[in-house]
Amino acid sequence: MSRPFRPGEAVWVELCTPHPERAEAFYGALLGWTVRAERLGATTYRMCGVAGRDVAGISDAAALHGGRPRGWLTYFAVDDVAASARQAVALGGELVTPPRYLPAAGTGAAVVDPFGAAFGLYQGESRAGVQALNSVGALCWNELDTGEPARAVAYYRTLFGYTTRQRGDAPTARPYTLLMLDDVPVAGVLELDNEWPNLIPSKWITYFAVADLDDALARVAALGGTPTVGPVDSPHGRLHLIKDPGGHTLCLIQLEGGLRPAPDSCDPAVTR
C-alpha cells in the first residue's frame, strides 16, 4: 500500500461523543455527510463521507475511549504507534487509549498532552486517512489553541519533528505559529488570551470547509448548534467557531484556496 501521509501530518478527525446518533443527524444536515456503520468490537463506528470519500468518523466516546476524550480528536500519522505513544507519555503526556488495532484501517491511540489537549496517533494500514482535503464538507486545517504556546510547540516538535514559522498575516492580534514538515505547513498553534497558564485547557480545533459561511451558520442555529466566535476574515477565507448540539467546538471556513496541500490519495476531483 502507498503511504501518502507523512509522519506528523494530521490524517484523521473523529468526533468522540456520548450521543453519536445525534451527531450523525447534525453533521449530515450541516456538511452533507453520508454515514455508513462499521462494527468496532461491541460498538458501532460511524464513517462519514462526501462524494464517496471518507472525511471523518463519529465514535461513542464511552465505548472507544472510556469517556475520555470528548469532542473533535485530531489523529497524526506515525510510523510506529506503540513507540510514539511511549514517547508522548515520556514527554509529559497521558495515554488515555492504548494502541488498538482497527479492522480495515490501522492502529490508533489517544493521548492528552501536558496542557490538556487530546490528540490521536495513527499508524495507517488499509486506510491511510482522510480521502478528501479542502473540499466542501471535508477537513482543511487543524489548530491547537493553547495558553502555553512555547511549551506546547516544544512538545509537538519533539514528538513529530516539526519546524516552525511565525505567521504574520494571522486574522488576530494573538501570536500564531505554523507547524511545518519540509517547509510545508501542516497545522497551527494559536496563543489563547490566557493570563494564567492552563486556566483554559488547550484544545485541538478541527476546521471544515463550507460553500457559504452565512448559510452554514444559519443551519447551525436551526439544527440546535451555537455560533460562538466570529466571523473572522482570514487570509484563507471567512471563518467562524461554532459548538454543535453536544457542546463540541469546531471551525467552519468559507475557504479561498487550500490551507493544506492534498496528498496523492486525495482525489483532485474533490479538492480545490
Short mmCIF file of C-alpha atoms in Angstrom, two decimals:
data_model
loop_
_atom_site.label_atom_id
_atom_site.label_comp_id
_atom_site.label_asym_id
_atom_site.label_seq_id
_atom_site.Cartn_x
_atom_site.Cartn_y
_atom_site.Cartn_z
CA MET A 1 0.00 0.00 0.00
CA SER A 2 1.20 3.55 -0.72
CA ARG A 3 1.77 5.87 2.24
CA PRO A 4 0.53 9.28 1.09
CA PHE A 5 0.68 10.97 4.51
CA ARG A 6 3.98 11.77 6.17
CA PRO A 7 4.57 11.17 9.88
CA GLY A 8 3.38 14.26 11.73
CA GLU A 9 0.58 15.13 9.33
CA ALA A 10 -2.99 15.25 10.61
CA VAL A 11 -4.55 12.28 8.84
CA TRP A 12 -7.91 11.72 10.50
CA VAL A 13 -10.50 13.50 12.63
CA GLU A 14 -13.06 11.84 14.85
CA LEU A 15 -15.88 13.19 16.96
CA CYS A 16 -15.98 11.40 20.32
CA THR A 17 -19.43 11.90 21.78
CA PRO A 18 -21.84 10.14 24.16
CA HIS A 19 -24.61 10.79 21.62
CA PRO A 20 -23.28 9.63 18.23
CA GLU A 21 -26.74 9.27 16.69
CA ARG A 22 -27.50 12.95 17.37
CA ALA A 23 -24.14 13.98 15.96
CA GLU A 24 -24.80 11.95 12.81
CA ALA A 25 -28.04 13.85 12.21
CA PHE A 26 -26.46 17.26 12.88
CA TYR A 27 -23.38 16.87 10.70
CA GLY A 28 -25.25 15.11 7.94
CA ALA A 29 -27.57 18.10 7.64
CA LEU A 30 -24.83 20.71 8.14
CA LEU A 31 -22.00 19.33 5.99
CA GLY A 32 -23.82 16.95 3.66
CA TRP A 33 -22.19 13.84 5.05
CA THR A 34 -23.41 10.36 4.28
CA VAL A 35 -22.76 7.86 7.04
CA ARG A 36 -22.13 4.14 6.99
CA ALA A 37 -21.89 1.98 10.10
CA GLU A 38 -18.78 -0.12 10.73
CA ARG A 39 -18.52 -2.60 13.58
CA LEU A 40 -15.75 -1.89 16.06
CA GLY A 41 -15.73 -4.52 18.78
CA ALA A 42 -19.03 -4.23 20.62
CA THR A 43 -19.78 -0.76 19.30
CA THR A 44 -20.56 0.99 16.02
CA TYR A 45 -18.19 3.42 14.33
CA ARG A 46 -19.86 5.93 12.02
CA MET A 47 -17.76 6.53 8.92
CA CYS A 48 -18.66 9.89 7.36
CA GLY A 49 -18.16 10.68 3.71
CA VAL A 50 -18.61 13.29 0.99
CA ALA A 51 -18.96 12.25 -2.65
CA GLY A 52 -17.91 8.72 -1.74
CA ARG A 53 -14.74 9.85 0.06
CA ASP A 54 -14.16 9.26 3.78
CA VAL A 55 -13.69 12.55 5.61
CA ALA A 56 -14.29 11.90 9.35
CA GLY A 57 -15.56 9.47 11.94
CA ILE A 58 -18.06 9.62 14.79
CA SER A 59 -17.48 7.35 17.77
CA ASP A 60 -19.22 6.53 21.02
CA ALA A 61 -16.81 8.15 23.47
CA ALA A 62 -17.61 5.71 26.28
CA ALA A 63 -17.18 2.61 24.11
CA LEU A 64 -13.97 3.61 22.34
CA HIS A 65 -12.17 5.93 24.77
CA GLY A 66 -13.70 5.18 28.16
CA GLY A 67 -15.43 8.55 28.19
CA ARG A 68 -12.16 10.42 27.58
CA PRO A 69 -11.66 12.39 25.46
CA ARG A 70 -14.84 14.03 24.19
CA GLY A 71 -15.13 16.37 21.23
CA TRP A 72 -13.16 16.51 18.00
CA LEU A 73 -9.97 14.46 18.07
CA THR A 74 -7.15 15.05 15.58
CA TYR A 75 -5.06 11.98 14.69
CA PHE A 76 -1.47 12.37 13.50
CA ALA A 77 0.32 9.86 11.28
CA VAL A 78 3.16 7.88 12.84
CA ASP A 79 5.36 5.03 11.63
CA ASP A 80 5.21 3.10 14.92
CA VAL A 81 2.20 3.90 17.08
CA ALA A 82 3.48 1.99 20.13
CA ALA A 83 6.83 3.80 20.11
CA SER A 84 5.16 7.18 19.52
CA ALA A 85 2.73 6.54 22.38
CA ARG A 86 5.64 5.80 24.71
CA GLN A 87 7.41 8.96 23.62
CA ALA A 88 4.25 11.06 24.03
CA VAL A 89 3.99 9.87 27.64
CA ALA A 90 7.71 10.27 28.34
CA LEU A 91 7.42 13.91 27.24
CA GLY A 92 4.69 14.51 29.81
CA GLY A 93 1.51 13.40 28.10
CA GLU A 94 -1.08 10.90 29.34
CA LEU A 95 -2.08 7.81 27.37
CA VAL A 96 -5.87 7.55 27.60
CA THR A 97 -6.48 4.93 24.90
CA PRO A 98 -3.63 2.42 24.39
CA PRO A 99 -2.79 1.37 20.83
CA ARG A 100 -5.69 -0.60 19.39
CA TYR A 101 -5.93 -2.30 16.03
CA LEU A 102 -8.90 -1.11 13.99
CA PRO A 103 -10.04 -3.60 11.34
CA ALA A 104 -9.95 -2.26 7.77
CA ALA A 105 -7.97 0.76 8.98
CA GLY A 106 -4.81 0.57 11.12
CA THR A 107 -3.76 1.07 14.73
CA GLY A 108 -4.76 4.10 16.75
CA ALA A 109 -4.16 5.53 20.23
CA ALA A 110 -5.32 8.64 22.09
CA VAL A 111 -3.17 10.93 24.24
CA VAL A 112 -3.71 14.06 26.32
CA ASP A 113 -0.75 16.42 26.04
CA PRO A 114 0.77 18.07 29.15
CA PHE A 115 -1.53 21.08 28.74
CA GLY A 116 -4.86 19.28 28.41
CA ALA A 117 -5.29 18.89 24.64
CA ALA A 118 -6.38 15.45 23.44
CA PHE A 119 -4.99 14.09 20.17
CA GLY A 120 -4.59 10.76 18.43
CA LEU A 121 -1.76 8.73 16.93
CA TYR A 122 -2.49 6.64 13.87
CA GLN A 123 -0.43 4.03 12.05
CA GLY A 124 -2.36 3.52 8.83
CA GLU A 125 -2.59 0.20 7.07
CA SER A 126 -5.57 -0.47 4.80
CA ARG A 127 -6.92 3.05 5.41
CA ALA A 128 -4.30 5.79 5.20
CA GLY A 129 -6.54 8.59 6.47
CA VAL A 130 -9.00 11.11 5.06
CA GLN A 131 -9.69 10.81 1.36
CA ALA A 132 -10.51 14.47 0.71
CA LEU A 133 -8.99 17.77 1.85
CA ASN A 134 -10.12 21.37 1.30
CA SER A 135 -13.40 20.50 -0.43
CA VAL A 136 -16.84 21.42 0.94
CA GLY A 137 -17.66 19.20 3.91
CA ALA A 138 -14.07 18.00 4.29
CA LEU A 139 -11.18 18.68 6.63
CA CYS A 140 -8.96 21.61 5.72
CA TRP A 141 -6.94 22.57 8.82
CA ASN A 142 -6.08 21.58 12.40
CA GLU A 143 -5.18 24.13 15.04
CA LEU A 144 -4.02 23.92 18.64
CA ASP A 145 -5.45 26.67 20.83
CA THR A 146 -3.34 26.90 23.98
CA GLY A 147 -2.30 29.20 26.81
CA GLU A 148 1.13 27.55 26.78
CA PRO A 149 2.25 28.07 23.16
CA ALA A 150 6.02 27.87 23.66
CA ARG A 151 5.91 24.71 25.77
CA ALA A 152 3.22 23.12 23.61
CA VAL A 153 5.19 23.78 20.43
CA ALA A 154 8.29 22.26 22.05
CA TYR A 155 6.27 19.15 22.94
CA TYR A 156 4.96 18.57 19.43
CA ARG A 157 8.24 19.47 17.77
CA THR A 158 10.00 16.78 19.80
CA LEU A 159 7.25 14.25 19.18
CA PHE A 160 6.75 14.81 15.43
CA GLY A 161 9.91 16.56 14.25
CA TYR A 162 8.26 19.80 13.18
CA THR A 163 9.98 23.01 12.29
CA THR A 164 8.09 26.24 12.96
CA ARG A 165 7.32 29.60 11.39
CA GLN A 166 5.52 32.60 12.80
CA ARG A 167 2.60 33.72 10.67
CA GLY A 168 2.40 37.46 10.20
CA ASP A 169 -0.96 37.51 8.41
CA ALA A 170 -2.98 35.83 11.18
CA PRO A 171 -6.55 37.18 11.49
CA THR A 172 -5.95 38.03 15.16
CA ALA A 173 -3.51 40.05 17.20
CA ARG A 174 -2.56 36.92 19.09
CA PRO A 175 0.65 35.13 18.03
CA TYR A 176 0.21 32.26 15.56
CA THR A 177 2.80 29.54 14.92
CA LEU A 178 2.78 27.26 11.90
CA LEU A 179 3.97 23.68 12.41
CA MET A 180 5.94 22.62 9.34
CA LEU A 181 7.20 19.48 7.65
CA ASP A 182 9.81 20.18 4.97
CA ASP A 183 8.69 23.82 4.85
CA VAL A 184 5.07 22.76 4.26
CA PRO A 185 2.58 23.99 6.90
CA VAL A 186 0.56 21.12 8.36
CA ALA A 187 -1.07 22.64 11.46
CA GLY A 188 -1.24 25.84 13.51
CA VAL A 189 -0.83 26.91 17.13
CA LEU A 190 -2.86 29.88 18.37
CA GLU A 191 -1.93 31.53 21.64
CA LEU A 192 -5.00 31.87 23.86
CA ASP A 193 -5.62 35.12 25.67
CA ASN A 194 -4.97 33.45 29.00
CA GLU A 195 -3.41 35.33 31.90
CA TRP A 196 -2.82 32.18 33.98
CA PRO A 197 -1.27 29.18 32.22
CA ASN A 198 -3.68 26.27 31.78
CA LEU A 199 -6.67 28.20 33.19
CA ILE A 200 -8.22 27.40 29.81
CA PRO A 201 -7.29 23.84 28.77
CA SER A 202 -5.57 23.51 25.42
CA LYS A 203 -7.69 22.10 22.60
CA TRP A 204 -7.16 20.90 19.04
CA ILE A 205 -9.69 22.58 16.72
CA THR A 206 -10.85 20.91 13.51
CA TYR A 207 -11.65 23.14 10.51
CA PHE A 208 -14.22 22.06 7.90
CA ALA A 209 -14.84 23.83 4.60
CA VAL A 210 -18.31 25.15 3.72
CA ALA A 211 -19.61 26.64 0.48
CA ASP A 212 -21.25 29.67 2.12
CA LEU A 213 -20.44 30.64 5.71
CA ASP A 214 -23.58 32.68 6.34
CA ASP A 215 -25.80 29.86 5.11
CA ALA A 216 -23.86 27.34 7.20
CA LEU A 217 -24.23 29.46 10.35
CA ALA A 218 -27.97 29.73 9.80
CA ARG A 219 -28.14 25.94 9.52
CA VAL A 220 -26.05 25.55 12.69
CA ALA A 221 -28.60 27.56 14.66
CA ALA A 222 -31.59 25.81 13.07
CA LEU A 223 -30.09 22.40 13.87
CA GLY A 224 -29.51 23.21 17.56
CA GLY A 225 -25.87 24.30 17.43
CA THR A 226 -24.40 27.63 18.53
CA PRO A 227 -22.20 30.08 16.60
CA THR A 228 -19.62 31.32 19.10
CA VAL A 229 -16.60 33.33 17.89
CA GLY A 230 -16.62 35.14 14.55
CA PRO A 231 -16.97 35.75 11.76
CA VAL A 232 -13.26 36.41 11.24
CA ASP A 233 -11.77 37.45 7.92
CA SER A 234 -8.64 35.37 7.44
CA PRO A 235 -6.18 35.21 4.53
CA HIS A 236 -7.79 31.89 3.56
CA GLY A 237 -11.44 32.91 3.85
CA ARG A 238 -14.10 33.88 6.39
CA LEU A 239 -14.31 31.57 9.37
CA HIS A 240 -16.43 31.08 12.48
CA LEU A 241 -16.11 28.89 15.57
CA ILE A 242 -19.27 27.00 16.50
CA LYS A 243 -20.46 24.46 19.04
CA ASP A 244 -22.54 21.52 17.90
CA PRO A 245 -25.60 20.49 19.95
CA GLY A 246 -23.35 18.36 22.17
CA GLY A 247 -21.19 21.38 23.04
CA HIS A 248 -18.22 20.27 20.92
CA THR A 249 -16.20 23.07 19.28
CA LEU A 250 -15.15 23.16 15.63
CA CYS A 251 -14.47 25.81 13.00
CA LEU A 252 -16.27 26.40 9.71
CA ILE A 253 -14.46 28.27 6.93
CA GLN A 254 -15.58 29.52 3.53
CA LEU A 255 -12.30 28.52 2.01
CA GLU A 256 -10.43 30.55 -0.59
CA GLY A 257 -7.74 28.15 -1.74
CA GLY A 258 -6.35 25.22 0.19
CA LEU A 259 -4.93 25.50 3.69
CA ARG A 260 -3.04 22.22 3.34
CA PRO A 261 -1.63 20.61 0.22
CA ALA A 262 -3.52 17.42 -0.58
CA PRO A 263 -1.54 14.16 -0.78
CA ASP A 264 -1.83 11.79 -3.72
CA SER A 265 -4.58 9.74 -2.02
CA CYS A 266 -6.96 12.71 -2.05
CA ASP A 267 -8.71 12.76 -5.43
CA PRO A 268 -8.09 16.11 -7.18
CA ALA A 269 -11.73 15.99 -8.28
CA VAL A 270 -12.82 16.59 -4.70
CA THR A 271 -10.15 19.04 -3.58
CA ARG A 272 -9.54 22.62 -4.55
#
